[in-house]
Tab-separated table of C-alpha atoms in Angstrom:
chain	number	residue	atom	x	y	z
A	119	MET	CA	-22.475	8.560	14.851
A	120	VAL	CA	-21.267	8.394	18.305
A	121	ALA	CA	-20.517	11.992	19.899
A	122	VAL	CA	-16.671	12.944	20.817
A	123	LYS	CA	-15.931	15.721	23.816
A	124	GLU	CA	-12.138	15.960	21.667
A	125	TYR	CA	-10.368	13.774	19.094
A	126	ASN	CA	-7.024	14.898	18.220
A	127	ILE	CA	-4.558	14.062	14.873
A	128	VAL	CA	-1.257	15.530	14.769
A	129	ILE	CA	-0.499	14.713	10.603
A	130	THR	CA	3.312	14.338	9.705
A	131	GLY	CA	5.708	14.191	6.929
A	132	VAL	CA	7.593	15.628	4.676
A	133	GLY	CA	6.857	18.752	2.034
A	134	GLY	CA	5.189	17.441	-0.720
A	135	GLN	CA	3.255	13.799	0.137
A	136	GLY	CA	0.089	15.847	0.737
A	137	ILE	CA	-0.181	16.720	4.440
A	138	LEU	CA	-1.864	19.676	4.593
A	139	THR	CA	-4.572	18.066	2.172
A	140	ALA	CA	-5.145	15.111	4.279
A	141	ALA	CA	-5.559	17.500	6.913
A	142	ASN	CA	-8.432	19.414	4.976
A	143	LEU	CA	-9.940	16.140	3.697
A	144	LEU	CA	-10.158	15.052	7.758
A	145	GLY	CA	-11.632	18.982	8.688
A	146	TRP	CA	-14.198	18.790	6.085
A	147	ALA	CA	-15.554	15.116	6.786
A	148	ALA	CA	-15.418	16.216	10.665
A	149	LEU	CA	-17.072	19.544	9.887
A	150	ASN	CA	-19.944	17.348	7.462
A	151	GLU	CA	-20.660	15.287	10.370
A	152	GLY	CA	-21.479	18.182	12.832
A	153	TYR	CA	-18.411	18.670	14.876
A	154	LYS	CA	-16.793	21.439	15.820
A	155	VAL	CA	-13.074	21.560	13.847
A	156	ARG	CA	-10.420	23.750	13.836
A	157	VAL	CA	-7.473	22.550	11.612
A	158	GLY	CA	-4.076	23.919	12.324
A	159	GLU	CA	-1.148	23.870	9.970
A	160	VAL	CA	2.507	24.516	9.789
A	161	HIS	CA	3.324	26.085	6.408
A	162	GLY	CA	7.070	27.108	7.334
A	163	MET	CA	9.221	23.764	6.290
A	164	SER	CA	6.516	22.577	3.820
A	165	GLN	CA	8.951	23.201	0.779
A	166	ARG	CA	10.075	19.768	-0.907
A	167	PHE	CA	11.820	16.870	1.649
A	168	GLY	CA	11.168	19.633	4.827
A	169	SER	CA	9.326	18.142	7.732
A	170	VAL	CA	5.687	19.552	7.735
A	171	ILE	CA	3.349	19.162	10.925
A	172	SER	CA	-0.362	20.011	10.641
A	173	TYR	CA	-3.095	19.371	13.433
A	174	VAL	CA	-6.897	18.138	13.191
A	175	ARG	CA	-8.857	19.050	16.038
A	176	PHE	CA	-12.579	18.034	16.420
A	177	GLY	CA	-15.491	17.354	18.527
A	178	GLU	CA	-18.185	18.950	20.875
A	179	ASN	CA	-15.296	20.735	22.990
A	180	VAL	CA	-12.476	22.417	20.395
A	181	TYR	CA	-11.142	25.580	20.429
A	182	GLY	CA	-7.472	26.404	19.545
A	183	SER	CA	-6.111	25.259	16.393
A	184	MET	CA	-3.104	23.296	17.573
A	185	VAL	CA	-2.958	19.903	19.659
A	186	PRO	CA	-1.074	20.176	23.125
A	187	GLU	CA	2.007	18.029	23.651
A	188	GLY	CA	0.522	14.542	25.346
A	189	LYS	CA	-2.929	15.135	24.093
A	190	ALA	CA	-2.866	13.649	20.330
A	191	ASP	CA	-5.350	10.444	19.835
A	192	VAL	CA	-3.594	10.099	16.807
A	193	ILE	CA	-0.377	10.653	14.702
A	194	LEU	CA	-0.643	10.116	11.561
A	195	SER	CA	2.856	9.682	9.628
A	196	PHE	CA	3.721	9.750	5.732
A	197	GLU	CA	7.171	8.941	6.709
A	198	PRO	CA	8.945	6.806	9.739
A	199	VAL	CA	11.002	9.141	11.661
A	200	GLU	CA	8.653	12.158	11.158
A	201	ALA	CA	6.465	10.090	13.444
A	202	LEU	CA	9.254	10.084	15.915
A	203	ARG	CA	9.943	13.465	15.707
A	204	TYR	CA	6.424	14.382	16.925
A	205	VAL	CA	6.116	11.710	19.260
A	206	ASN	CA	6.150	13.814	22.275
A	207	TYR	CA	2.588	15.329	21.066
A	208	LEU	CA	0.938	11.635	21.582
A	209	LYS	CA	-1.434	11.214	24.545
A	210	GLU	CA	-0.316	7.672	26.749
A	211	GLY	CA	-2.358	5.083	25.215
A	212	GLY	CA	-2.130	6.688	21.859
A	213	LEU	CA	-2.077	5.848	18.082
A	214	VAL	CA	1.124	5.677	15.887
A	215	PHE	CA	0.174	5.160	12.260
A	216	THR	CA	2.862	5.612	9.789
A	217	ASN	CA	3.709	4.458	6.037
A	218	SER	CA	7.214	2.375	6.198
A	219	ARG	CA	8.899	3.868	3.251
A	220	PRO	CA	11.221	6.079	4.885
A	221	ILE	CA	12.719	9.551	2.929
A	222	GLN	CA	16.087	10.292	4.315
A	223	PRO	CA	17.391	13.478	5.540
A	224	VAL	CA	20.318	15.257	4.079
A	225	GLN	CA	21.985	14.749	7.455
A	226	VAL	CA	21.675	10.807	6.538
A	227	ALA	CA	22.700	10.728	3.285
A	228	MET	CA	25.746	12.998	3.538
A	229	GLY	CA	26.881	10.646	6.408
A	230	LEU	CA	26.234	13.085	9.303
A	231	ALA	CA	23.605	11.232	11.002
A	232	SER	CA	22.079	7.641	11.203
A	233	TYR	CA	18.492	6.464	10.436
A	234	PRO	CA	16.732	4.231	12.908
A	235	SER	CA	15.453	0.939	12.225
A	236	HIS	CA	12.077	0.175	12.208
A	237	GLU	CA	12.553	-2.397	15.081
A	238	GLN	CA	14.348	1.067	16.973
A	239	ILE	CA	11.403	3.365	16.310
A	240	LYS	CA	8.910	0.942	16.829
A	241	ASP	CA	10.328	-0.089	20.389
A	242	ILE	CA	10.357	3.973	21.393
A	243	VAL	CA	6.940	4.484	20.358
A	244	GLU	CA	5.786	1.105	22.574
A	245	ASN	CA	7.592	1.195	25.037
A	246	LYS	CA	8.295	4.947	26.027
A	247	PHE	CA	5.340	6.489	25.042
A	248	ASN	CA	2.900	3.274	25.644
A	249	ALA	CA	1.735	3.438	22.584
A	250	LYS	CA	0.173	1.159	19.678
A	251	TYR	CA	2.310	1.260	16.481
A	252	ILE	CA	1.408	0.098	13.005
A	253	SER	CA	3.360	0.407	10.017
A	254	PHE	CA	2.606	-0.055	6.807
A	255	ASP	CA	3.697	0.421	3.156
A	256	ALA	CA	0.967	3.059	2.201
A	257	GLU	CA	3.044	4.372	-1.257
A	258	SER	CA	3.435	0.684	-2.862
A	259	ILE	CA	-0.223	0.641	-2.369
A	260	ALA	CA	-0.975	4.371	-4.013
A	261	LYS	CA	1.493	2.965	-6.909
A	262	ASP	CA	-0.947	-0.122	-7.251
A	263	ALA	CA	-3.927	2.447	-6.955
A	264	GLY	CA	-2.521	4.254	-10.267
A	265	ASN	CA	-0.172	6.914	-8.581
A	266	ILE	CA	2.244	7.319	-5.525
A	267	ILE	CA	0.282	10.967	-5.083
A	268	ALA	CA	-2.698	8.855	-3.401
A	269	THR	CA	-0.438	7.478	-0.671
A	270	ASN	CA	-2.136	10.432	1.494
A	271	VAL	CA	-6.116	8.869	0.691
A	272	VAL	CA	-4.315	5.472	1.208
A	273	LEU	CA	-3.389	6.619	4.474
A	274	ILE	CA	-6.822	8.125	5.395
A	275	GLY	CA	-8.742	5.074	4.152
A	276	ALA	CA	-6.661	2.741	6.335
A	277	LEU	CA	-6.906	5.127	9.253
A	278	THR	CA	-10.845	5.254	9.357
A	279	GLN	CA	-10.529	1.203	10.119
A	280	THR	CA	-8.755	2.055	13.696
A	281	PRO	CA	-10.683	1.242	17.065
A	282	ASP	CA	-12.204	4.230	18.280
A	283	PHE	CA	-11.689	6.347	15.086
A	284	PRO	CA	-14.869	8.878	14.910
A	285	LEU	CA	-15.383	9.529	11.660
A	286	SER	CA	-17.034	7.490	8.730
A	287	PRO	CA	-15.719	6.206	5.710
A	288	GLU	CA	-18.601	7.688	3.708
A	289	SER	CA	-18.013	10.941	5.233
A	290	ILE	CA	-14.589	10.606	3.885
A	291	LYS	CA	-15.168	9.808	0.246
A	292	GLU	CA	-17.644	12.462	-0.137
A	293	VAL	CA	-15.165	14.800	0.687
A	294	ILE	CA	-13.030	13.721	-1.479
A	295	LYS	CA	-15.498	13.617	-4.674
A	296	VAL	CA	-15.422	17.283	-4.037
A	297	SER	CA	-11.981	18.189	-3.315
A	298	VAL	CA	-10.685	16.447	-6.001
A	299	PRO	CA	-10.012	16.926	-9.539
A	300	LYS	CA	-12.417	15.173	-11.291
A	301	LYS	CA	-9.990	13.316	-13.071
A	302	ALA	CA	-8.675	11.919	-10.419
A	303	VAL	CA	-11.866	10.965	-8.120
A	304	ASP	CA	-11.422	7.174	-9.404
A	305	LEU	CA	-7.748	7.148	-8.674
A	306	ASN	CA	-8.422	8.338	-4.991
A	307	MET	CA	-11.547	6.127	-4.219
A	308	LYS	CA	-9.420	2.979	-5.510
A	309	ALA	CA	-6.740	4.020	-3.548
A	310	PHE	CA	-8.932	4.391	-0.174
A	311	ASP	CA	-10.605	1.437	-0.316
A	312	MET	CA	-7.189	-0.310	-0.939
A	313	GLY	CA	-6.002	1.347	2.526
A	314	ILE	CA	-9.450	0.602	4.142
A	315	LYS	CA	-8.826	-3.364	2.826
A	316	THR	CA	-5.302	-3.030	3.921
A	317	ALA	CA	-5.794	-2.352	7.413
A	318	GLN	CA	-7.945	-4.417	8.010
A	319	GLU	CA	-5.889	-7.240	7.243
A	320	LEU	CA	-3.549	-5.918	9.876
A	321	LEU	CA	-5.883	-5.110	12.601
A	322	LYS	CA	-7.050	-8.694	12.499
């Protein structure tokens, strides 16, 4: 393990997508690897389809639980527009890693607003924030693994393959084994491995 001074992850999506579970999985894995860990969770809008944001911070020099704006190494997003909503947290040269399947907000469904295209989101992230943007349909992969509920684990598996990500897949797998119901362990392991394989193909 290469020690890091500070690594910041912002996890975002909508209520019901498993954002808080993902934050806890990453936090416990970091703790098991010997890092100081701070996990911050925003519960206020975590009802179904409400915007949700969580923070995972770990390293040798980590104190507060909330990631300051402009300091996130990664935004791990379960929904494309939610990545855009919180892109101000990303540091220059950081990474936005998102599920590509949109969940349209109520305003869009009512015709009061428009949903940006994938190309528009990518353009804003890459050109206005000088960041890397990676997107794929993690939801479909979770379905192939056995259940859409594993979308969060697919994304975490994929994240482990991105350049300079400090936590090992093995550490996260050990946390998954003790964190999910026994009957769901095999499903989550399969989803995690499928996420890894997908990222390896994307990052070639």
